[in-house]
Amino acid sequence: MEFSANIANLGKYNAGVLAAAWLSFPATTEQVQSVLREIGVDGLRYEEVIILEYSTGVKGLAGKLGEFVPIDELNYLASRIAELTPEETAKFTAAFSHGEYGDNMQDLINLTYNLDCYDFLPDVRTEEEYGRWLVDHRQEFRLPEKAKLYFDYESYGGDTCINEGGDFSELGYIFNNRTAFQAVYDGLHVPEKYKVFRYPLQAKVRPVRSGRGRDSPSRKRP
């Protein structure tokens, strides 16, 4: 699953100089340091970055991500998404588009842990299709075969959708089934295994001493 960000040196960006490079996630510390080195973020003169653009294989996700999201949080989210099956990824996409949990990184990360809070029907995209699915699967009542020819599936599906607070989209139908949502991530402490941000190592410069050094030519005694 593609997940990358175009990262720029904030100090240079504010000065009108574009120093940017793409970083793919999940990333390693070495990959992060390589990009920081490329854009001149050294932790001394330049310390901050800005995200200019995102590219993800999850439809609509880039629009949920901000300019100043910490690299470690991006790596956390990308790593969680990479662990999802294709079916779970589709459910995740429909869930954050539903709007209850998707306004910030804490919500998005926690949503990856709470997909069981939603019922998702990828093959149901209209009120009529949902009405037929309800009659065939929930079986809250039984319709005689002749009655099925006249039953208003669209109204039944639409009314149920309103009562459930659900959403139809090209991804399918989704609604919150009221299972308790667990806040795994507190929005502050990224687990150690997802932390990858570290400034590039600085070259150690040996201080120059006054007077004769080890490499100075020997002085001859008079």
Rosetta silent file (secondary structure, phi, psi, omega in degrees, C-alpha in Angstrom):
SEQUENCE: MEFSANIANLGKYNAGVLAAAWLSFPATTEQVQSVLREIGVDGLRYEEVIILEYSTGVKGLAGKLGEFVPIDELNYLASRIAELTPEETAKFTAAFSHGEYGDNMQDLINLTYNLDCYDFLPDVRTEEEYGRWLVDHRQEFRLPEKAKLYFDYESYGGDTCINEGGDFSELGYIFNNRTAFQAVYDGLHVPEKYKVFRYPLQAKVRPVRSGRGRDSPSRKRP
SCORE:     score description
SCORE:     0.000 S_00000001
   1 L     0.000  119.959 -179.687    0.000    0.000    0.000 S_00000001
   2 L   -66.734  135.351  174.885    1.565    3.282   -1.093 S_00000001
   3 E  -156.245  106.646 -178.623    2.059    5.873    1.635 S_00000001
   4 E  -142.943  159.913 -178.352    4.564    8.664    1.103 S_00000001
   5 E  -137.135  140.576  176.584    5.095   12.295    2.022 S_00000001
   6 E   -91.847  106.397 -171.211    6.966   15.149    0.369 S_00000001
   7 E  -102.283  132.367 -178.549    8.979   16.595    3.260 S_00000001
   8 E  -122.813  154.686  174.218   10.554   20.061    3.143 S_00000001
   9 E   -72.722  113.793 -174.298   12.964   22.037    5.293 S_00000001
  10 H   -64.751  -42.090  179.919   10.650   24.504    7.078 S_00000001
  11 H   -59.291  -47.060  178.624   13.314   27.136    7.709 S_00000001
  12 H   -68.543  -37.096  179.567   14.345   27.261    4.065 S_00000001
  13 H   -60.790  -43.944  178.841   10.714   27.054    2.921 S_00000001
  14 H   -67.279  -23.556  178.766    9.825   30.144    4.951 S_00000001
  15 L   -89.880    3.926  178.080   12.828   31.890    3.391 S_00000001
  16 L    87.109   12.894  179.003   11.549   31.101   -0.109 S_00000001
  17 L  -111.493  124.530 -179.066   13.948   28.232   -0.772 S_00000001
  18 L   -93.210  113.042  174.105   12.466   24.838   -1.618 S_00000001
  19 L  -126.749   99.915 -172.236   14.465   21.931   -0.208 S_00000001
  20 E  -139.150  156.573  177.554   12.202   18.881   -0.284 S_00000001
  21 E  -155.488  152.386  179.846   12.309   15.121   -0.789 S_00000001
  22 E   -86.522  140.157  175.972    9.844   12.237   -0.777 S_00000001
  23 E  -127.544  126.808  178.503    9.876    9.703    2.053 S_00000001
  24 E   -90.619  142.955  177.936    8.019    6.394    1.852 S_00000001
  25 L  -118.855  152.730   -6.143    6.365    4.874    4.913 S_00000001
  26 L   -59.861  146.746 -176.117    6.727    2.695    6.881 S_00000001
  27 L  -121.702  164.138  173.075   10.268    4.022    7.129 S_00000001
  28 L  -103.356  164.751  177.146   13.447    3.226    9.017 S_00000001
  29 H   -59.644  -39.835 -179.591   15.519    5.685   11.024 S_00000001
  30 H   -63.136  -39.336  178.942   18.243    5.469    8.401 S_00000001
  31 H   -67.598  -39.284  176.805   15.791    6.388    5.629 S_00000001
  32 H   -63.328  -45.974  179.940   14.511    9.342    7.633 S_00000001
  33 H   -62.136  -36.746  179.302   18.041   10.563    8.298 S_00000001
  34 H   -62.923  -43.012  178.679   18.885   10.256    4.609 S_00000001
  35 H   -68.131  -42.387  179.039   15.962   12.497    3.654 S_00000001
  36 H   -61.079  -40.480  178.699   16.739   14.998    6.416 S_00000001
  37 H   -63.928  -40.155 -178.799   20.334   15.145    5.240 S_00000001
  38 H   -64.449  -36.329 -177.277   19.168   15.702    1.652 S_00000001
  39 H   -96.489    1.915  173.687   16.958   18.660    2.593 S_00000001
  40 L    83.752   19.062  175.506   19.452   20.136    5.048 S_00000001
  41 L   -89.626  109.206 -172.035   17.651   19.488    8.340 S_00000001
  42 L  -112.525   -4.463 -177.670   20.529   18.881   10.722 S_00000001
  43 L    82.055   -0.635 -179.985   19.050   19.507   14.159 S_00000001
  44 L  -116.353  -76.951  178.502   21.338   22.513   14.610 S_00000001
  45 L   -76.283  -40.656  179.193   20.674   25.306   12.149 S_00000001
  46 L  -122.168  125.858 -175.408   17.516   23.701   10.761 S_00000001
  47 L  -121.624  -24.055 -171.321   15.305   21.568   12.976 S_00000001
  48 L  -108.990  152.684  178.048   11.737   21.638   11.639 S_00000001
  49 E  -125.096  162.425  174.158   10.029   20.158    8.602 S_00000001
  50 E  -132.464  142.544  178.763    6.770   20.760    6.769 S_00000001
  51 E   -94.087  116.155 -177.525    4.799   18.216    4.727 S_00000001
  52 E   -84.637  -30.356 -172.962    4.023   19.679    1.318 S_00000001
  53 E  -162.793  150.693  175.717    2.108   16.771   -0.168 S_00000001
  54 E  -122.286  151.642  172.592    0.955   13.225    0.500 S_00000001
  55 E  -137.054  115.676 -178.670    0.461   10.273   -1.799 S_00000001
  56 E  -134.799  155.618  176.665   -1.421    7.254   -0.456 S_00000001
  57 L   -85.286    1.976  178.805   -3.203    4.239   -1.816 S_00000001
  58 L  -100.153  111.942 -174.151   -6.060    4.874    0.632 S_00000001
  59 L   -58.954  128.355  175.905   -8.660    7.031   -1.092 S_00000001
  60 L    85.456   -9.724 -175.776   -9.341   10.301    0.700 S_00000001
  61 L   -70.399  -38.290 -177.637   -6.682    9.809    3.368 S_00000001
  62 H   -56.309  -35.209 -179.704   -4.269   12.482    2.065 S_00000001
  63 H   -70.593  -13.241  179.455   -6.916   15.134    2.692 S_00000001
  64 H   -92.095   -9.570 -172.896   -7.040   14.133    6.359 S_00000001
  65 L  -102.218  138.810 -174.239   -3.321   14.646    6.957 S_00000001
  66 L   -96.085 -179.119 -176.813   -1.835   17.997    7.887 S_00000001
  67 L   -78.781  -23.036 -173.031    1.316   19.961    7.116 S_00000001
  68 L  -120.957   32.365  177.024    2.926   19.522   10.520 S_00000001
  69 L   -70.474  129.040  178.806    2.224   15.892   11.389 S_00000001
  70 L   -59.409  143.872 -179.865    5.223   14.417   13.263 S_00000001
  71 H   -57.615  -40.182 -179.322    7.218   11.870   11.279 S_00000001
  72 H   -63.352  -37.968  178.443    6.806    9.275   14.040 S_00000001
  73 H   -67.830  -39.585  176.726    3.010    9.592   13.900 S_00000001
  74 H   -61.554  -40.894  179.844    3.029    9.184   10.130 S_00000001
  75 H   -66.941  -36.775  177.505    5.139    6.089   10.517 S_00000001
  76 H   -61.542  -51.748 -178.809    2.751    4.759   13.183 S_00000001
  77 H   -62.723  -46.352 -178.902   -0.300    5.248   10.961 S_00000001
  78 H   -62.211  -38.675  179.113    1.397    3.876    7.848 S_00000001
  79 H   -65.951  -40.016  178.407    2.609    0.824    9.753 S_00000001
  80 H   -65.554  -42.588  179.596   -0.875    0.133   11.087 S_00000001
  81 H   -64.972  -37.669  179.997   -2.408    0.465    7.604 S_00000001
  82 H   -63.837  -23.467 -179.128    0.250   -1.847    6.161 S_00000001
  83 L   -85.477   -8.975 -178.733   -0.880   -4.517    8.637 S_00000001
  84 L   -80.845  147.966  171.831   -4.504   -4.409    7.427 S_00000001
  85 L   -74.961  164.957  176.820   -5.934   -6.881    4.935 S_00000001
  86 H   -56.094  -38.044  178.942   -7.469   -5.471    1.720 S_00000001
  87 H   -66.753  -40.516  178.428  -10.924   -5.994    3.236 S_00000001
  88 H   -68.271  -36.059  178.318   -9.911   -4.172    6.425 S_00000001
  89 H   -63.659  -41.303  177.801   -8.373   -1.344    4.401 S_00000001
  90 H   -63.384  -40.453  179.289  -11.662   -0.858    2.549 S_00000001
  91 H   -67.225  -40.781  176.979  -13.516   -0.830    5.871 S_00000001
  92 H   -60.065  -44.835  179.676  -11.014    1.646    7.328 S_00000001
  93 H   -61.259  -45.451  179.042  -11.493    3.938    4.315 S_00000001
  94 H   -66.026  -35.898 -176.806  -15.267    3.814    4.633 S_00000001
  95 H   -68.700  -45.729 -179.596  -15.053    4.349    8.406 S_00000001
  96 H   -73.051  -25.832  174.845  -12.945    7.520    8.372 S_00000001
  97 H   -70.575  -26.975  177.461  -15.058    8.844    5.500 S_00000001
  98 H   -61.469  -31.237  167.778  -18.094    8.235    7.733 S_00000001
  99 L   104.608  -10.748 -178.555  -16.719   11.085    9.822 S_00000001
 100 L   -74.722  -39.442 -179.100  -16.843   10.048   13.475 S_00000001
 101 L  -132.251   96.450 -178.339  -13.154    9.210   13.779 S_00000001
 102 L  -179.026    8.587 -176.004  -10.973   10.829   11.169 S_00000001
 103 L   -87.827  -12.376 -179.838  -10.340   14.456   12.000 S_00000001
 104 L  -152.026  172.141 -175.787   -6.856   14.012   13.463 S_00000001
 105 H   -65.338  -36.731  178.808   -3.980   11.565   13.655 S_00000001
 106 H   -59.800  -46.082  179.035   -5.026   10.200   17.051 S_00000001
 107 H   -63.665  -45.324 -177.690   -8.450    9.263   15.691 S_00000001
 108 H   -62.341  -43.351  179.104   -7.078    7.766   12.485 S_00000001
 109 H   -65.402  -45.810  179.737   -4.547    5.614   14.334 S_00000001
 110 H   -64.135  -31.141  179.232   -7.107    4.484   16.895 S_00000001
 111 H   -62.342  -33.396  179.633   -9.555    3.686   14.108 S_00000001
 112 H   -64.759  -22.432  178.545   -7.181    1.033   12.778 S_00000001
 113 H   -91.696   -9.693 -170.245   -7.591   -0.754   16.124 S_00000001
 114 L  -124.997   31.775 -178.525  -11.381   -0.370   16.243 S_00000001
 115 H   -66.621  -19.306  177.612  -12.718   -1.550   12.919 S_00000001
 116 H   -72.709   -5.986  176.205  -14.977   -4.000   14.749 S_00000001
 117 H   -77.037   -6.251 -176.596  -16.987   -0.951   15.884 S_00000001
 118 E  -124.090  144.688  168.605  -18.435   -0.784   12.380 S_00000001
 119 E  -100.645  130.535 -173.246  -20.581   -3.024   10.233 S_00000001
 120 E  -132.051  127.269  179.456  -19.535   -2.747    6.598 S_00000001
 121 E  -120.131   92.883 -174.526  -21.306   -4.137    3.534 S_00000001
 122 L   -65.541  -20.109 -178.279  -19.071   -3.520    0.495 S_00000001
 123 L   -94.960    2.800 -179.000  -21.640   -4.898   -1.957 S_00000001
 124 L  -111.766  117.063 -175.010  -24.444   -2.633   -0.753 S_00000001
 125 L  -127.572   -4.378  179.672  -24.408    0.865   -2.243 S_00000001
 126 L  -134.289  164.206  178.442  -28.033    2.000   -2.453 S_00000001
 127 H   -62.248  -39.281  179.348  -31.073    2.131   -0.183 S_00000001
 128 H   -65.028  -43.303  178.720  -32.854   -0.462   -2.302 S_00000001
 129 H   -62.810  -37.121  179.056  -29.896   -2.856   -2.132 S_00000001
 130 H   -69.237  -38.961  177.191  -29.773   -2.416    1.628 S_00000001
 131 H   -59.831  -42.232  178.505  -33.500   -3.081    1.926 S_00000001
 132 H   -67.492  -39.374  178.320  -33.102   -6.346    0.042 S_00000001
 133 H   -62.590  -40.829 -179.656  -30.068   -7.276    2.151 S_00000001
 134 H   -62.813  -44.111 -179.366  -32.065   -6.654    5.347 S_00000001
 135 H   -65.083  -39.542 -175.678  -34.935   -8.848    4.223 S_00000001
 136 H   -80.254  -29.635 -172.223  -32.618  -11.666    3.149 S_00000001
 137 H  -110.481  -42.159 -179.662  -30.131  -11.552    6.050 S_00000001
 138 H   -79.056  -33.524  175.395  -31.626  -10.007    9.167 S_00000001
 139 L    51.409   47.053  175.987  -34.948  -11.716    8.658 S_00000001
 140 L   -70.425  -20.905  172.971  -36.756   -9.542   11.184 S_00000001
 141 L  -152.409  161.340 -179.220  -39.895  -10.585    9.332 S_00000001
 142 L  -110.192  130.903  177.741  -40.662  -13.003    6.519 S_00000001
 143 L  -101.651  130.109  171.851  -42.122  -11.893    3.238 S_00000001
 144 L   -61.080  151.479 -176.430  -44.152  -14.299    1.148 S_00000001
 145 L   -55.457  -39.921 -179.715  -42.651  -14.697   -2.298 S_00000001
 146 L   -68.180  -34.453 -179.070  -45.547  -12.830   -3.940 S_00000001
 147 H   -66.974  -28.664 -179.804  -45.229   -9.966   -1.443 S_00000001
 148 H   -62.533  -23.486  179.178  -41.591   -9.480   -2.425 S_00000001
 149 H   -70.372  -22.242 -174.170  -42.805   -8.294   -5.834 S_00000001
 150 L  -116.513   -6.625 -175.650  -44.538   -5.315   -4.196 S_00000001
 151 L   -69.472  138.631 -178.628  -42.419   -4.616   -1.131 S_00000001
 152 L   -87.364   84.337 -178.706  -40.785   -1.149   -0.999 S_00000001
 153 H   -63.947  -35.887 -176.879  -37.157   -2.181   -0.406 S_00000001
 154 H   -63.931  -45.803  179.181  -35.872    1.331   -1.028 S_00000001
 155 H   -65.730  -40.318  179.734  -37.955    2.912    1.734 S_00000001
 156 H   -63.721  -45.533  178.863  -37.158    0.092    4.132 S_00000001
 157 H   -66.437  -40.304  179.958  -33.435    0.391    3.458 S_00000001
 158 H   -65.741  -43.478  179.573  -33.526    4.187    3.631 S_00000001
 159 H   -64.937  -40.580  178.934  -35.410    4.306    6.939 S_00000001
 160 H   -65.256  -39.226  177.996  -33.067    1.753    8.496 S_00000001
 161 H   -60.315  -44.366  179.322  -30.055    3.733    7.303 S_00000001
 162 H   -62.342  -43.963 -179.401  -31.425    6.879    8.970 S_00000001
 163 H   -65.975  -32.660 -179.569  -32.073    5.037   12.237 S_00000001
 164 H   -86.308  -15.833 -174.520  -28.575    3.542   12.216 S_00000001
 165 L    70.879   35.002 -175.907  -26.823    6.750   11.158 S_00000001
 166 L   -87.950  176.306 -179.605  -25.237    4.895    8.261 S_00000001
 167 E  -137.537  138.356  170.825  -23.667    6.029    5.002 S_00000001
 168 E  -101.996  140.957  175.602  -23.813    4.799    1.411 S_00000001
 169 E  -154.836 -179.550  177.497  -20.851    5.320   -0.879 S_00000001
 170 L   -67.555  -15.401  177.809  -19.052    3.703   -3.772 S_00000001
 171 L   -81.792  -23.081 -176.125  -17.176    1.694   -1.144 S_00000001
 172 E   132.832 -166.262 -179.357  -20.373    0.203    0.270 S_00000001
 173 E  -106.427  136.115 -178.818  -22.633    0.772    3.271 S_00000001
 174 E  -139.874  144.364  172.796  -21.218    1.394    6.752 S_00000001
 175 E  -151.275  154.179  178.813  -22.632    2.206   10.173 S_00000001
 176 E   -77.470  120.820 -177.481  -21.411    2.354   13.752 S_00000001
 177 L   -88.520    8.153  174.768  -22.682   -0.740   15.589 S_00000001
 178 L    71.635   18.055  168.628  -22.095    0.946   18.993 S_00000001
 179 L   -67.856  142.479 -177.189  -19.307   -1.355   20.126 S_00000001
 180 L   -60.388  129.836 -179.491  -17.134    0.520   22.651 S_00000001
 181 L   -85.609  124.978 -176.803  -14.321    2.442   20.932 S_00000001
 182 L   -97.378  124.891  178.818  -10.936    1.793   22.553 S_00000001
 183 L   -86.890   85.367 -179.244   -8.410    4.658   22.745 S_00000001
 184 L   -71.182  -41.816 -178.645   -5.207    2.667   22.223 S_00000001
 185 L  -103.882  128.265 -176.495   -3.143    5.729   21.245 S_00000001
 186 L   -87.270    0.856  179.282   -3.275    8.771   23.538 S_00000001
 187 L    84.512   -1.143 -177.170   -2.064   11.197   20.903 S_00000001
 188 L  -123.856  -44.201 -171.067    1.198   11.846   22.751 S_00000001
 189 L  -108.952   97.234  176.690    3.258    8.711   23.222 S_00000001
 190 L   -72.302  129.790  178.331    4.108    6.881   20.004 S_00000001
 191 L   -54.956  145.101 -174.617    5.164    3.285   20.768 S_00000001
 192 H   -54.790  -37.187 -174.766    8.914    2.787   20.543 S_00000001
 193 H   -68.603  -14.373  179.047    8.732    0.342   17.646 S_00000001
 194 H  -102.355   -5.385 -179.002    7.196    3.033   15.431 S_00000001
 195 L   -77.619  123.743 -178.155    9.633    5.834   16.354 S_00000001
 196 L  -132.926   -8.432 -175.987   11.996    6.578   13.480 S_00000001
 197 L   -77.768  125.234  175.501   12.719   10.316   13.632 S_00000001
 198 L  -158.335  134.215  178.993   16.305   11.176   14.428 S_00000001
 199 L   -64.442  152.914  177.198   18.513   13.952   13.110 S_00000001
 200 L   -59.373  146.234  178.293   21.478   12.928   10.957 S_00000001
 201 L   -65.922  136.095  179.914   24.629   12.177   12.898 S_00000001
 202 L   -87.511  140.554  177.773   26.956   15.145   12.992 S_00000001
 203 L   -67.609  135.215  179.864   30.563   14.709   11.919 S_00000001
 204 L   -82.925  124.116 -178.727   32.904   15.012   14.873 S_00000001
 205 L  -105.978  122.919  179.844   35.409   17.788   14.362 S_00000001
 206 L   -75.639  125.142 -178.840   38.634   17.578   16.349 S_00000001
 207 L   -63.750  143.868  178.702   39.400   20.969   17.918 S_00000001
 208 L   -86.261  124.613 -179.744   42.598   22.655   16.748 S_00000001
 209 L   -93.228  147.965  178.425   45.011   23.244   19.595 S_00000001
 210 L   -75.653  154.417 -179.680   47.342   26.188   19.725 S_00000001
 211 L    84.683 -166.629 -175.439   51.062   25.530   19.521 S_00000001
 212 L   -74.379  126.439  176.017   52.730   22.484   18.092 S_00000001
 213 L   -98.585  179.750 -178.367   50.422   19.612   17.331 S_00000001
 214 L   -61.550  -32.029 -177.506   51.159   15.994   16.674 S_00000001
 215 L   -95.474    2.948  178.749   51.340   16.671   12.956 S_00000001
 216 L   -75.121  149.242  178.330   53.404   19.869   13.245 S_00000001
 217 L   -64.955  142.861 -177.874   56.999   19.757   12.007 S_00000001
 218 L   -66.555  140.153  175.404   59.506   19.210   14.824 S_00000001
 219 L   -89.023  137.240  178.741   61.314   22.227   16.076 S_00000001
 220 L   -89.154  138.529  175.790   65.068   22.015   16.183 S_00000001
 221 L   -73.828  143.215  177.917   66.877   23.101   19.277 S_00000001
 222 L   -65.240    0.000    0.000   69.372   25.889   18.736 S_00000001
